[in-house]
Amino acid sequence: MLRGLYTATAGMMTQQRRHDTVTQNIANINTTGYKQVESIARSFPEVMVALRSGDEGRDNRNVGKLNTGVFAEESISMMVQGDITETQSSDDLALISDIQVANPQGGNVMFDASGKAVLANGQTVYKPQAFFNVENPEGGISYTRDGDLNLAADGRLVTSMNQNVLGQDGQPIILAGSMDDYWVRENGTIFNKVTGAASGRIGVTIAEQPNGLTRDGEGLFTEKTQGAGALRAATDADQFEVKQGYLERSTVDAAQSMVDLTAALRAYEANQKIVQFYDKSLEKAVNEVGRVN
C-alpha cells in the first residue's frame, strides 16, 4: 500500500517543480533575450514484481515490471531565436543567429522548433547559437542575449543588469558621449558617426552546444564544465547579425505556458487525491481492522 503512497507523493513533487518552472517563464515573458525553460521528468527505474511460490517447482513467478514514481530530472533552456522587435533606440542591440550545420548525408541539418535534430545515424545535434560576451560578477566571462544596453557615467557599455559588455579583445568597451554618436555594423564593430573611426568591436561567442551552458541568473549563461558548450569566437563567416535599434524578445509562449500551468495543477490535484485515499485507508486499517472487541 505504501508503494502507491510514495508514487503519488513523487508525482506531486514533480508537478510542483513543473509548476514553478512555468511560473518562472511567465514572470520573464517581457525579459529581453530570455530563453524559455522546460522541466524534464522521467520515471524511477523499473522494478520486477514477482509472486512468491507461484508455480510448482519454482520459488517465484514474474508478474511484470512496475514504475515506482517520477521525478523532475532537470530544467533546460530552449536555445532558439526569439522574435525581433524594433525600438529605434541606439542603445538596443539584437543578436540574430542563424548558424547552419553541415549534414554528413549532404546539405544542412534541418532543426525542429526546439533547435534539435536527430541525424540518420541516431546522433542528436543542437543548433549553434551566438551570444554577447559580458563580464560576470566574479570577473569571468559569461554570455547573454540581452541587448538592452546603455552607457554608464564613466563610458562603460553595460547591460540592463550593469554588467560590462566585453569587446573582441576581452576588455570592457569604453565609449565617449552617448550611443546616439555611434552606429554598430552587423558584425558588432562600433563606429563613430562623426569621425568614422572604429571604436571597438563587441565580443560575440558561438556556442556549438548551447545546451551545455548553465543558466547563471540575471540573463547570463556560463560554461561551468570546460568544453561543455564547445565555445569559439565568432568570425565574419558565421551566420549572425547584430542589429542596432532592435531587441530580441523572450521565447516564452504565453498561451502554451497557461496550458502547461493548468495541466500541472490538475495533475498535482489528482496525485493529492491519491494521497488522501491512502491516508484514509491507513486510518481505517489502524482504527477499525485491528480493533479487538
Tab-separated table of C-alpha atoms in Angstrom:
chain	number	residue	atom	x	y	z
A	1	MET	CA	0.000	0.000	0.000
A	2	LEU	CA	2.793	2.434	0.856
A	3	ARG	CA	4.326	1.946	-2.598
A	4	GLY	CA	1.353	3.781	-4.132
A	5	LEU	CA	1.580	6.493	-1.484
A	6	TYR	CA	5.206	7.162	-2.331
A	7	THR	CA	4.465	7.113	-6.071
A	8	ALA	CA	1.688	9.704	-5.697
A	9	THR	CA	3.914	11.877	-3.492
A	10	ALA	CA	6.691	11.768	-6.097
A	11	GLY	CA	4.150	12.861	-8.706
A	12	MET	CA	3.110	15.821	-6.544
A	13	MET	CA	6.730	16.942	-6.132
A	14	THR	CA	7.350	16.661	-9.878
A	15	GLN	CA	4.245	18.670	-10.772
A	16	GLN	CA	5.215	21.328	-8.240
A	17	ARG	CA	8.614	21.621	-9.949
A	18	ARG	CA	6.873	21.831	-13.336
A	19	HIS	CA	4.505	24.496	-11.982
A	20	ASP	CA	7.444	26.544	-10.629
A	21	THR	CA	9.247	26.337	-13.984
A	22	VAL	CA	6.232	27.568	-15.951
A	23	THR	CA	5.659	30.352	-13.410
A	24	GLN	CA	9.270	31.458	-13.908
A	25	ASN	CA	8.705	31.569	-17.671
A	26	ILE	CA	5.554	33.668	-17.314
A	27	ALA	CA	7.330	36.078	-14.945
A	28	ASN	CA	10.009	36.633	-17.629
A	29	ILE	CA	7.683	36.907	-20.604
A	30	ASN	CA	8.833	40.526	-21.183
A	31	THR	CA	12.503	39.965	-20.273
A	32	THR	CA	14.766	40.805	-23.204
A	33	GLY	CA	16.544	37.765	-24.626
A	34	TYR	CA	15.046	35.361	-22.071
A	35	LYS	CA	15.071	31.696	-23.101
A	36	GLN	CA	12.095	29.598	-22.079
A	37	VAL	CA	12.885	26.828	-19.602
A	38	GLU	CA	11.421	23.330	-19.866
A	39	SER	CA	11.229	20.921	-16.915
A	40	ILE	CA	12.290	17.393	-17.872
A	41	ALA	CA	10.871	14.484	-15.862
A	42	ARG	CA	11.479	10.754	-16.036
A	43	SER	CA	10.346	7.706	-14.141
A	44	PHE	CA	12.285	5.908	-11.463
A	45	PRO	CA	13.963	2.713	-12.684
A	46	GLU	CA	11.507	-0.119	-13.270
A	47	VAL	CA	11.367	-2.952	-10.764
A	48	MET	CA	10.321	-6.536	-11.398
A	49	VAL	CA	7.254	-7.630	-9.444
A	50	ALA	CA	7.226	-11.332	-8.560
A	51	LEU	CA	4.705	-13.663	-6.945
A	52	ARG	CA	6.447	-15.967	-4.491
A	53	SER	CA	5.674	-19.705	-4.695
A	54	GLY	CA	3.550	-19.079	-7.736
A	55	ASP	CA	4.432	-22.119	-9.855
A	56	GLU	CA	5.107	-25.717	-8.941
A	57	GLY	CA	8.804	-26.370	-8.695
A	58	ARG	CA	9.666	-22.640	-8.748
A	59	ASP	CA	10.327	-20.242	-5.913
A	60	ASN	CA	8.544	-17.338	-7.604
A	61	ARG	CA	6.803	-16.233	-10.775
A	62	ASN	CA	7.418	-12.916	-12.530
A	63	VAL	CA	4.287	-10.773	-12.697
A	64	GLY	CA	5.739	-7.869	-14.681
A	65	LYS	CA	7.528	-4.552	-14.401
A	66	LEU	CA	6.376	-1.597	-12.350
A	67	ASN	CA	7.469	2.039	-12.267
A	68	THR	CA	7.735	3.288	-8.711
A	69	GLY	CA	7.376	7.004	-9.303
A	70	VAL	CA	8.562	10.014	-11.288
A	71	PHE	CA	10.971	12.828	-10.574
A	72	ALA	CA	11.946	16.138	-12.153
A	73	GLU	CA	15.334	15.345	-13.613
A	74	GLU	CA	16.446	18.799	-14.828
A	75	SER	CA	15.356	22.097	-16.313
A	76	ILE	CA	16.759	23.020	-19.710
A	77	SER	CA	16.656	26.289	-21.631
A	78	MET	CA	15.155	26.301	-25.113
A	79	MET	CA	18.029	27.837	-27.059
A	80	VAL	CA	16.164	29.166	-30.074
A	81	GLN	CA	15.982	32.533	-31.787
A	82	GLY	CA	13.411	34.910	-30.285
A	83	ASP	CA	11.323	37.391	-32.229
A	84	ILE	CA	12.971	40.725	-33.043
A	85	THR	CA	11.160	43.974	-32.236
A	86	GLU	CA	12.172	47.468	-33.344
A	87	THR	CA	12.795	50.059	-30.617
A	88	GLN	CA	14.566	52.806	-32.637
A	89	SER	CA	16.926	53.283	-29.689
A	90	SER	CA	20.673	53.392	-30.398
A	91	ASP	CA	21.320	51.639	-27.067
A	92	ASP	CA	19.424	48.497	-28.091
A	93	LEU	CA	21.159	45.670	-29.923
A	94	ALA	CA	19.552	42.448	-31.094
A	95	LEU	CA	21.610	39.391	-31.944
A	96	ILE	CA	20.195	37.363	-34.818
A	97	SER	CA	21.714	33.890	-35.005
A	98	ASP	CA	21.100	31.508	-37.913
A	99	ILE	CA	24.191	29.310	-37.891
A	100	GLN	CA	23.980	26.311	-40.178
A	101	VAL	CA	25.404	22.849	-39.528
A	102	ALA	CA	26.529	20.606	-42.383
A	103	ASN	CA	24.753	17.261	-42.605
A	104	PRO	CA	27.069	14.253	-43.236
A	105	GLN	CA	24.412	12.990	-45.659
A	106	GLY	CA	24.633	16.223	-47.646
A	107	GLY	CA	23.197	19.723	-47.322
A	108	ASN	CA	22.487	21.317	-43.965
A	109	VAL	CA	20.854	19.840	-40.876
A	110	MET	CA	17.146	20.667	-40.542
A	111	PHE	CA	16.358	21.610	-36.937
A	112	ASP	CA	12.925	21.465	-35.324
A	113	ALA	CA	11.227	24.294	-33.408
A	114	SER	CA	13.236	23.463	-30.277
A	115	GLY	CA	16.571	23.738	-32.125
A	116	LYS	CA	17.215	19.984	-32.094
A	117	ALA	CA	17.748	17.468	-34.865
A	118	VAL	CA	18.366	13.714	-34.992
A	119	LEU	CA	20.660	12.569	-37.795
A	120	ALA	CA	20.259	9.375	-39.791
A	121	ASN	CA	22.888	7.651	-37.614
A	122	GLY	CA	20.865	8.459	-34.470
A	123	GLN	CA	23.119	11.305	-33.319
A	124	THR	CA	21.333	14.241	-31.693
A	125	VAL	CA	22.635	17.703	-32.563
A	126	TYR	CA	21.565	21.168	-31.458
A	127	LYS	CA	21.616	24.355	-33.455
A	128	PRO	CA	24.578	26.585	-32.514
A	129	GLN	CA	23.739	29.996	-31.070
A	130	ALA	CA	25.576	33.326	-30.829
A	131	PHE	CA	25.916	35.257	-27.558
A	132	PHE	CA	27.228	38.636	-26.442
A	133	ASN	CA	30.288	38.443	-24.179
A	134	VAL	CA	29.838	40.116	-20.794
A	135	GLU	CA	31.799	40.268	-17.564
A	136	ASN	CA	30.133	38.353	-14.733
A	137	PRO	CA	30.239	39.423	-11.046
A	138	GLU	CA	33.213	37.083	-10.426
A	139	GLY	CA	35.258	38.823	-13.122
A	140	GLY	CA	34.997	35.964	-15.612
A	141	ILE	CA	33.246	35.807	-18.970
A	142	SER	CA	29.569	34.956	-19.279
A	143	TYR	CA	27.220	35.041	-22.252
A	144	THR	CA	23.869	36.702	-22.821
A	145	ARG	CA	21.271	37.519	-25.445
A	146	ASP	CA	20.143	40.603	-23.521
A	147	GLY	CA	20.914	43.506	-25.838
A	148	ASP	CA	19.221	46.166	-23.693
A	149	LEU	CA	22.445	48.170	-23.299
A	150	ASN	CA	23.386	51.657	-22.127
A	151	LEU	CA	26.443	53.763	-21.400
A	152	ALA	CA	27.403	54.214	-17.751
A	153	ALA	CA	28.582	57.577	-16.449
A	154	ASP	CA	32.228	56.529	-16.931
A	155	GLY	CA	31.620	55.472	-20.540
A	156	ARG	CA	31.381	51.711	-19.973
A	157	LEU	CA	28.945	49.877	-22.245
A	158	VAL	CA	26.839	47.815	-19.842
A	159	THR	CA	23.775	45.563	-19.903
A	160	SER	CA	20.483	46.291	-18.154
A	161	MET	CA	21.941	44.494	-15.097
A	162	ASN	CA	25.061	46.729	-15.144
A	163	GLN	CA	27.391	44.021	-16.464
A	164	ASN	CA	30.300	45.179	-18.599
A	165	VAL	CA	29.974	44.317	-22.275
A	166	LEU	CA	33.286	42.882	-23.436
A	167	GLY	CA	34.980	43.570	-26.730
A	168	GLN	CA	36.568	41.063	-29.050
A	169	ASP	CA	39.804	41.565	-27.078
A	170	GLY	CA	38.112	40.526	-23.838
A	171	GLN	CA	38.250	44.021	-22.330
A	172	PRO	CA	35.272	46.241	-21.340
A	173	ILE	CA	34.127	48.555	-24.130
A	174	ILE	CA	34.593	52.242	-23.265
A	175	LEU	CA	32.869	54.923	-25.361
A	176	ALA	CA	32.566	58.698	-25.074
A	177	GLY	CA	29.322	60.630	-25.318
A	178	SER	CA	26.195	58.566	-25.922
A	179	MET	CA	25.221	55.650	-28.124
A	180	ASP	CA	23.487	58.119	-30.442
A	181	ASP	CA	27.007	59.106	-31.533
A	182	TYR	CA	27.760	55.578	-32.747
A	183	TRP	CA	26.444	53.048	-35.201
A	184	VAL	CA	27.033	49.315	-34.987
A	185	ARG	CA	27.729	47.127	-38.004
A	186	GLU	CA	26.279	43.666	-38.495
A	187	ASN	CA	29.485	42.034	-37.217
A	188	GLY	CA	29.454	44.079	-33.976
A	189	THR	CA	32.036	46.716	-34.931
A	190	ILE	CA	31.244	50.133	-33.394
A	191	PHE	CA	31.915	53.250	-35.500
A	192	ASN	CA	31.879	56.913	-34.501
A	193	LYS	CA	29.329	58.729	-36.682
A	194	VAL	CA	31.377	61.942	-36.768
A	195	THR	CA	34.926	60.685	-37.347
A	196	GLY	CA	34.019	57.365	-38.978
A	197	ALA	CA	36.699	55.670	-36.884
A	198	ALA	CA	36.163	52.234	-35.345
A	199	SER	CA	35.755	52.428	-31.563
A	200	GLY	CA	35.860	48.712	-30.823
A	201	ARG	CA	34.050	45.533	-31.659
A	202	ILE	CA	31.544	43.781	-29.437
A	203	GLY	CA	32.681	40.309	-28.495
A	204	VAL	CA	30.416	37.571	-29.840
A	205	THR	CA	30.839	33.895	-28.985
A	206	ILE	CA	29.378	30.917	-30.828
A	207	ALA	CA	28.213	28.011	-28.668
A	208	GLU	CA	28.270	24.891	-30.833
A	209	GLN	CA	26.493	23.066	-27.985
A	210	PRO	CA	24.262	25.775	-26.431
A	211	ASN	CA	22.554	23.238	-24.137
A	212	GLY	CA	25.938	22.723	-22.471
A	213	LEU	CA	25.724	26.229	-20.999
A	214	THR	CA	24.389	26.729	-17.480
A	215	ARG	CA	21.855	29.424	-16.603
A	216	ASP	CA	23.593	31.717	-14.115
A	217	GLY	CA	20.902	34.278	-13.264
A	218	GLU	CA	20.424	37.867	-14.474
A	219	GLY	CA	20.157	36.678	-18.072
A	220	LEU	CA	23.648	35.160	-18.071
A	221	PHE	CA	24.846	31.776	-19.275
A	222	THR	CA	28.153	30.251	-18.194
A	223	GLU	CA	30.181	27.259	-19.268
A	224	LYS	CA	30.573	25.536	-15.899
A	225	THR	CA	32.322	22.494	-17.378
A	226	GLN	CA	35.224	23.137	-19.719
A	227	GLY	CA	34.237	22.309	-23.299
A	228	ALA	CA	30.570	21.609	-22.490
A	229	GLY	CA	29.345	24.394	-24.767
A	230	ALA	CA	32.030	23.945	-27.443
A	231	LEU	CA	32.625	27.705	-27.430
A	232	ARG	CA	34.531	29.642	-30.073
A	233	ALA	CA	34.910	33.267	-31.089
A	234	ALA	CA	32.550	34.350	-33.849
A	235	THR	CA	34.000	35.210	-37.245
A	236	ASP	CA	32.631	37.148	-40.209
A	237	ALA	CA	31.916	33.802	-41.889
A	238	ASP	CA	29.333	32.877	-39.236
A	239	GLN	CA	25.674	33.495	-39.935
A	240	PHE	CA	24.888	36.039	-37.234
A	241	GLU	CA	23.914	39.693	-37.274
A	242	VAL	CA	23.930	42.491	-34.720
A	243	LYS	CA	21.029	44.887	-35.347
A	244	GLN	CA	21.080	48.317	-33.723
A	245	GLY	CA	17.732	49.745	-32.665
A	246	TYR	CA	16.182	46.314	-32.113
A	247	LEU	CA	15.724	43.902	-29.209
A	248	GLU	CA	15.200	40.162	-29.067
A	249	ARG	CA	12.011	39.266	-27.238
A	250	SER	CA	11.544	36.407	-24.788
A	251	THR	CA	10.887	32.992	-26.351
A	252	VAL	CA	8.091	32.236	-23.849
A	253	ASP	CA	4.786	31.244	-25.467
A	254	ALA	CA	2.156	32.820	-23.190
A	255	ALA	CA	-0.749	30.666	-24.386
A	256	GLN	CA	1.175	27.381	-24.110
A	257	SER	CA	2.516	28.401	-20.698
A	258	MET	CA	-1.019	28.865	-19.358
A	259	VAL	CA	-1.983	25.423	-20.721
A	260	ASP	CA	1.077	23.856	-19.059
A	261	LEU	CA	0.321	25.666	-15.806
A	262	THR	CA	-3.232	24.312	-15.733
A	263	ALA	CA	-2.095	20.791	-16.650
A	264	ALA	CA	0.475	20.794	-13.839
A	265	LEU	CA	-2.161	21.966	-11.359
A	266	ARG	CA	-4.658	19.277	-12.400
A	267	ALA	CA	-2.018	16.537	-12.229
A	268	TYR	CA	-0.961	17.759	-8.783
A	269	GLU	CA	-4.571	17.633	-7.572
A	270	ALA	CA	-5.009	14.096	-8.938
A	271	ASN	CA	-1.944	12.869	-7.047
A	272	GLN	CA	-3.159	14.716	-3.966
A	273	LYS	CA	-6.454	12.763	-4.113
A	274	ILE	CA	-4.489	9.503	-4.228
A	275	VAL	CA	-2.505	10.514	-1.128
A	276	GLN	CA	-5.740	11.357	0.680
A	277	PHE	CA	-7.205	7.964	-0.317
A	278	TYR	CA	-4.208	6.109	1.092
A	279	ASP	CA	-4.351	8.217	4.237
A	280	LYS	CA	-7.979	7.240	4.827
A	281	SER	CA	-7.233	3.582	4.059
A	282	LEU	CA	-4.391	3.501	6.585
A	283	GLU	CA	-6.575	5.249	9.162
A	284	LYS	CA	-9.268	2.608	8.684
A	285	ALA	CA	-6.730	-0.223	8.953
A	286	VAL	CA	-5.298	1.144	12.207
A	287	ASN	CA	-8.520	2.199	13.937
A	288	GLU	CA	-11.027	-0.411	12.730
A	289	VAL	CA	-9.469	-3.510	11.226
A	290	GLY	CA	-7.145	-4.052	14.169
A	291	ARG	CA	-9.779	-3.275	16.826
A	292	VAL	CA	-10.348	-6.014	19.421
A	293	ASN	CA	-13.920	-6.291	20.743
